[in-house]
Coordinates of C-alpha atoms in Angstrom, one line a residue:
M10 CA 148.3 222.1 18.6
G11 CA 145.3 224.2 17.5
Q12 CA 141.8 222.9 17.7
P13 CA 142.2 219.2 18.6
P14 CA 140.7 216.7 16.0
L15 CA 138.7 215.0 18.7
S16 CA 136.2 216.6 21.0
A17 CA 136.1 215.8 24.7
D18 CA 132.9 213.8 24.1
Q19 CA 134.7 211.8 21.4
V20 CA 137.6 211.0 23.7
E21 CA 135.0 209.8 26.3
Q22 CA 133.3 207.7 23.6
F23 CA 136.6 206.0 22.9
V24 CA 137.0 205.2 26.6
T25 CA 133.5 203.7 26.9
E26 CA 132.8 202.3 23.4
G27 CA 136.3 201.4 22.3
F28 CA 136.7 203.4 19.0
V29 CA 136.3 206.8 17.4
H30 CA 135.7 207.6 13.7
L31 CA 138.1 210.3 12.4
P32 CA 136.9 211.7 9.1
E33 CA 139.4 213.2 6.6
A34 CA 142.4 211.9 8.6
F35 CA 144.3 212.0 5.3
D36 CA 143.6 213.5 1.9
R37 CA 141.1 211.7 -0.4
A38 CA 143.4 212.4 -3.3
L39 CA 146.2 210.5 -1.5
A40 CA 143.8 207.6 -0.8
D41 CA 143.1 207.5 -4.6
E42 CA 146.8 207.5 -5.4
C43 CA 147.5 204.7 -3.0
R44 CA 144.5 202.7 -4.2
A45 CA 145.6 203.0 -7.9
F46 CA 149.0 201.6 -6.8
L47 CA 147.4 198.7 -4.9
W48 CA 145.2 197.8 -7.9
R49 CA 148.4 197.4 -9.9
E50 CA 149.8 195.2 -7.2
T51 CA 146.8 192.9 -7.3
G52 CA 147.4 192.2 -10.9
L53 CA 143.6 192.4 -11.4
D54 CA 141.5 194.6 -13.6
P55 CA 139.4 197.2 -11.7
D56 CA 137.0 197.4 -14.6
D57 CA 136.5 193.7 -15.0
P58 CA 134.8 191.9 -12.1
A59 CA 135.5 188.5 -13.8
T60 CA 139.1 188.9 -12.7
W61 CA 138.1 189.1 -9.1
T62 CA 138.3 185.4 -8.4
E63 CA 139.0 185.4 -4.6
P64 CA 137.1 187.0 -1.8
V65 CA 140.2 188.5 -0.3
V66 CA 143.7 189.3 -1.5
R67 CA 146.4 190.3 1.0
L68 CA 149.0 192.7 -0.1
D69 CA 152.0 193.0 2.3
G70 CA 154.6 195.6 3.2
Y71 CA 153.6 199.1 2.0
G72 CA 155.9 201.7 3.5
S73 CA 156.7 203.8 0.4
E74 CA 156.2 207.5 0.2
P75 CA 152.4 207.9 -0.4
F76 CA 151.6 205.3 2.3
R77 CA 153.9 207.0 4.7
R78 CA 152.3 210.3 4.1
A79 CA 148.8 208.8 4.7
A80 CA 150.0 207.4 8.0
T81 CA 151.7 210.6 9.4
T82 CA 149.3 213.5 9.0
D83 CA 149.2 216.2 11.6
R84 CA 145.5 215.4 12.2
L85 CA 146.3 211.7 13.0
H86 CA 149.3 212.7 15.2
D87 CA 147.2 215.1 17.2
A88 CA 144.5 212.4 17.7
F89 CA 147.2 210.0 18.9
D90 CA 148.3 212.5 21.5
Q91 CA 144.7 212.8 22.7
L92 CA 144.1 209.0 23.0
V93 CA 147.6 207.6 23.8
G94 CA 149.3 210.6 25.2
P95 CA 152.2 212.9 24.0
G96 CA 155.5 211.0 23.9
R97 CA 153.8 207.6 24.4
W98 CA 153.6 206.5 20.8
V99 CA 155.9 205.8 17.9
P100 CA 155.2 207.4 14.5
R101 CA 154.3 204.9 11.7
D102 CA 156.7 204.5 8.8
G103 CA 154.1 202.9 6.5
L104 CA 150.9 200.9 6.6
G105 CA 151.8 197.2 6.4
T106 CA 149.3 194.7 5.1
F107 CA 146.2 195.5 3.1
P108 CA 143.4 192.9 3.1
V109 CA 141.6 193.8 -0.2
R110 CA 138.0 192.4 -0.1
F111 CA 136.1 191.7 -3.3
P112 CA 132.5 190.9 -4.0
H113 CA 132.3 187.2 -3.9
P114 CA 129.9 184.4 -3.1
D115 CA 132.4 182.4 -1.0
D116 CA 133.1 183.0 2.7
P117 CA 136.4 184.7 3.1
G118 CA 137.4 182.3 5.9
D119 CA 138.6 185.0 8.3
A120 CA 135.3 186.5 9.5
G121 CA 135.3 185.4 13.2
W122 CA 135.2 187.7 16.1
H123 CA 138.6 188.4 17.6
M124 CA 141.1 191.0 19.0
D125 CA 144.4 191.6 17.3
G126 CA 147.4 190.0 19.0
S127 CA 150.5 192.3 19.4
F128 CA 153.5 190.2 20.3
T129 CA 155.1 186.8 20.3
P130 CA 157.0 185.7 23.5
E131 CA 160.4 184.2 23.1
G132 CA 160.1 180.5 22.6
S133 CA 156.4 180.7 21.7
S134 CA 154.5 181.0 18.5
G135 CA 151.5 182.9 17.3
Y136 CA 150.3 186.3 18.5
W137 CA 149.6 187.1 22.1
L138 CA 148.1 189.9 24.2
N139 CA 148.7 191.1 27.7
L140 CA 146.9 193.5 30.1
R141 CA 149.4 196.3 29.5
S142 CA 149.0 195.9 25.7
R143 CA 152.6 195.2 24.9
E144 CA 153.6 196.5 21.5
R145 CA 150.2 198.0 20.6
A146 CA 148.8 201.4 21.6
L147 CA 145.9 201.4 19.1
L148 CA 144.3 199.3 16.4
M149 CA 143.7 201.5 13.4
L150 CA 141.5 201.1 10.3
F151 CA 142.6 203.2 7.3
L152 CA 139.9 203.5 4.6
F153 CA 141.4 203.8 1.1
S154 CA 138.0 203.3 -0.6
D155 CA 134.5 204.5 0.2
V156 CA 132.9 201.9 2.4
D157 CA 129.2 201.5 3.0
A158 CA 127.2 198.8 4.7
E159 CA 127.3 196.6 1.6
N160 CA 131.0 196.8 0.9
A161 CA 132.3 194.5 3.7
P162 CA 132.9 197.1 6.5
T163 CA 134.7 195.8 9.5
R164 CA 132.2 194.8 12.2
I165 CA 132.8 196.2 15.7
K166 CA 131.3 195.0 19.0
V167 CA 130.7 198.3 20.8
G168 CA 132.2 198.4 24.3
S169 CA 133.7 194.9 23.9
H170 CA 137.2 196.2 24.9
L171 CA 135.9 196.5 28.4
D172 CA 135.3 192.7 28.6
V173 CA 138.9 191.8 27.8
P174 CA 140.9 193.1 30.7
A175 CA 139.3 190.7 33.3
F176 CA 140.4 187.7 31.1
L177 CA 144.0 189.1 30.7
E178 CA 144.6 190.2 34.3
P179 CA 145.3 186.8 35.8
A180 CA 148.0 186.2 33.2
G181 CA 150.0 189.3 34.1
D182 CA 152.7 190.6 31.9
A183 CA 153.2 187.1 30.3
G184 CA 149.8 187.4 28.6
L185 CA 147.8 184.9 26.7
N186 CA 147.8 183.4 23.2
L187 CA 145.3 185.1 21.1
F188 CA 143.4 181.9 20.0
A189 CA 143.4 180.6 23.6
L190 CA 142.0 183.9 24.8
C191 CA 139.3 184.0 22.1
R192 CA 138.3 180.4 23.0
T193 CA 138.0 181.2 26.7
M194 CA 136.0 184.4 26.1
D195 CA 133.7 182.5 23.6
A196 CA 133.1 179.8 26.2
A197 CA 132.2 182.5 28.7
G198 CA 129.8 184.2 26.3
R199 CA 132.0 187.4 26.0
L200 CA 133.5 187.1 22.6
D201 CA 130.2 187.8 20.9
A202 CA 128.3 189.2 23.9
P203 CA 124.7 189.7 22.8
E204 CA 124.2 192.9 24.8
R205 CA 127.2 194.6 23.0
P206 CA 125.8 196.5 20.0
L207 CA 127.1 196.1 16.5
A208 CA 128.7 199.0 14.7
L209 CA 130.1 199.1 11.1
A210 CA 133.3 200.9 10.1
T211 CA 131.8 202.7 7.2
G212 CA 133.1 206.0 5.8
Q213 CA 134.9 207.8 3.0
A214 CA 138.3 207.2 1.5
G215 CA 140.7 209.1 3.8
D216 CA 138.8 208.3 7.0
V217 CA 140.4 206.4 9.9
Y218 CA 138.9 204.5 12.8
L219 CA 141.1 204.7 15.9
C220 CA 140.3 201.7 18.1
H221 CA 141.3 200.4 21.5
P222 CA 143.8 197.6 21.2
F223 CA 141.4 195.2 23.0
L224 CA 138.4 196.0 20.8
I225 CA 136.6 192.9 19.5
H226 CA 136.0 193.1 15.7
A227 CA 135.5 190.9 12.6
A228 CA 135.6 190.9 8.9
Q229 CA 132.6 189.8 6.9
P230 CA 131.7 188.6 3.4
H231 CA 131.4 191.3 0.7
H232 CA 127.9 191.6 -0.6
G233 CA 128.3 194.8 -2.5
T234 CA 129.9 195.8 -5.9
V235 CA 132.9 197.9 -5.1
P236 CA 136.1 196.3 -3.8
R237 CA 137.2 197.5 -0.3
F238 CA 140.7 198.7 0.3
L239 CA 141.7 199.0 3.9
A240 CA 144.9 199.0 6.0
Q241 CA 144.8 197.9 9.7
P242 CA 148.2 198.7 11.2
P243 CA 148.9 199.0 14.9
L244 CA 150.1 202.2 16.5
M245 CA 153.2 201.2 18.5
P246 CA 153.7 202.5 22.0
T247 CA 156.9 203.7 23.6
G248 CA 156.2 201.4 26.5
P249 CA 153.5 199.3 28.0
L250 CA 150.4 200.8 29.6
E251 CA 150.7 202.0 33.1
L252 CA 147.5 201.2 35.0
H253 CA 148.6 202.6 38.4
R254 CA 150.1 206.0 37.9
A255 CA 150.9 208.0 41.0
D256 CA 150.1 211.3 39.2
G257 CA 146.9 209.9 37.8
A258 CA 147.9 211.0 34.3
Y259 CA 146.2 208.2 32.5
S260 CA 145.7 208.1 28.8
A261 CA 142.3 207.4 27.3
V262 CA 143.6 203.9 26.4
E263 CA 144.7 203.3 30.0
R264 CA 141.4 204.7 31.4
A265 CA 139.4 202.2 29.3
V266 CA 141.4 199.3 30.7
R267 CA 140.9 200.6 34.3
L268 CA 137.2 200.9 33.6
G269 CA 137.1 197.3 32.4
L270 CA 138.8 196.2 35.6
G271 CA 136.4 198.2 37.8
L272 CA 139.0 200.8 38.8
G273 CA 137.1 203.8 37.5
T274 CA 138.0 206.3 34.7
D275 CA 140.1 208.8 36.6
R276 CA 141.4 211.6 34.4

């Protein structure tokens, strides 16, 4: 690896704030190609806002060649190594679901603060999380259109990933149901903690936000004019987080969980 995509300060920002913005993670021309394909999939007319009748349209299952290329650039892979650790993550083979957000007066109905669940225990339903972040190494936000403050950028509670471990620790590897966890954190004033600053995931087509799996975030209504195209796939790990390594070789993701538990940020 030559010059790493993230500076040492950016890696530390990820540990303490829970996310880092990676500009030009994949080519803008590739973003344009994928977005044109997605417009066709919506069945809507990009030049006729009268056809945009819903606040959000979800398009599922995009693993074809242009999407695969967007998800597997060297720049992204090098950043994964910096945050998750070499050999500790599984390459993406596509980008999954796209929630396409349109300018619309109606509330989209999915704009509450939350984390993303990562697994479903056998015999249970819904999505769950656990302290070792089973089946999720990162939350990622892939921008396939230019996103400014008016075009429904994802909202981020800066540093909120540090609040989550204390709620997950008592549940051990079994973890907690996502909705139950959110209710508990909300009752404790930690789901939308007032002292946690707000950030917006704005940027250019081709940018990616790499986020800690415990980061609290939310959608919002679209008050702009340009539809927003974004993918939010997980990066899968090769195994669960290790929070007590004898050699101290903690990843940035693991150091953040340890910081949230009051165990320090040993490197």
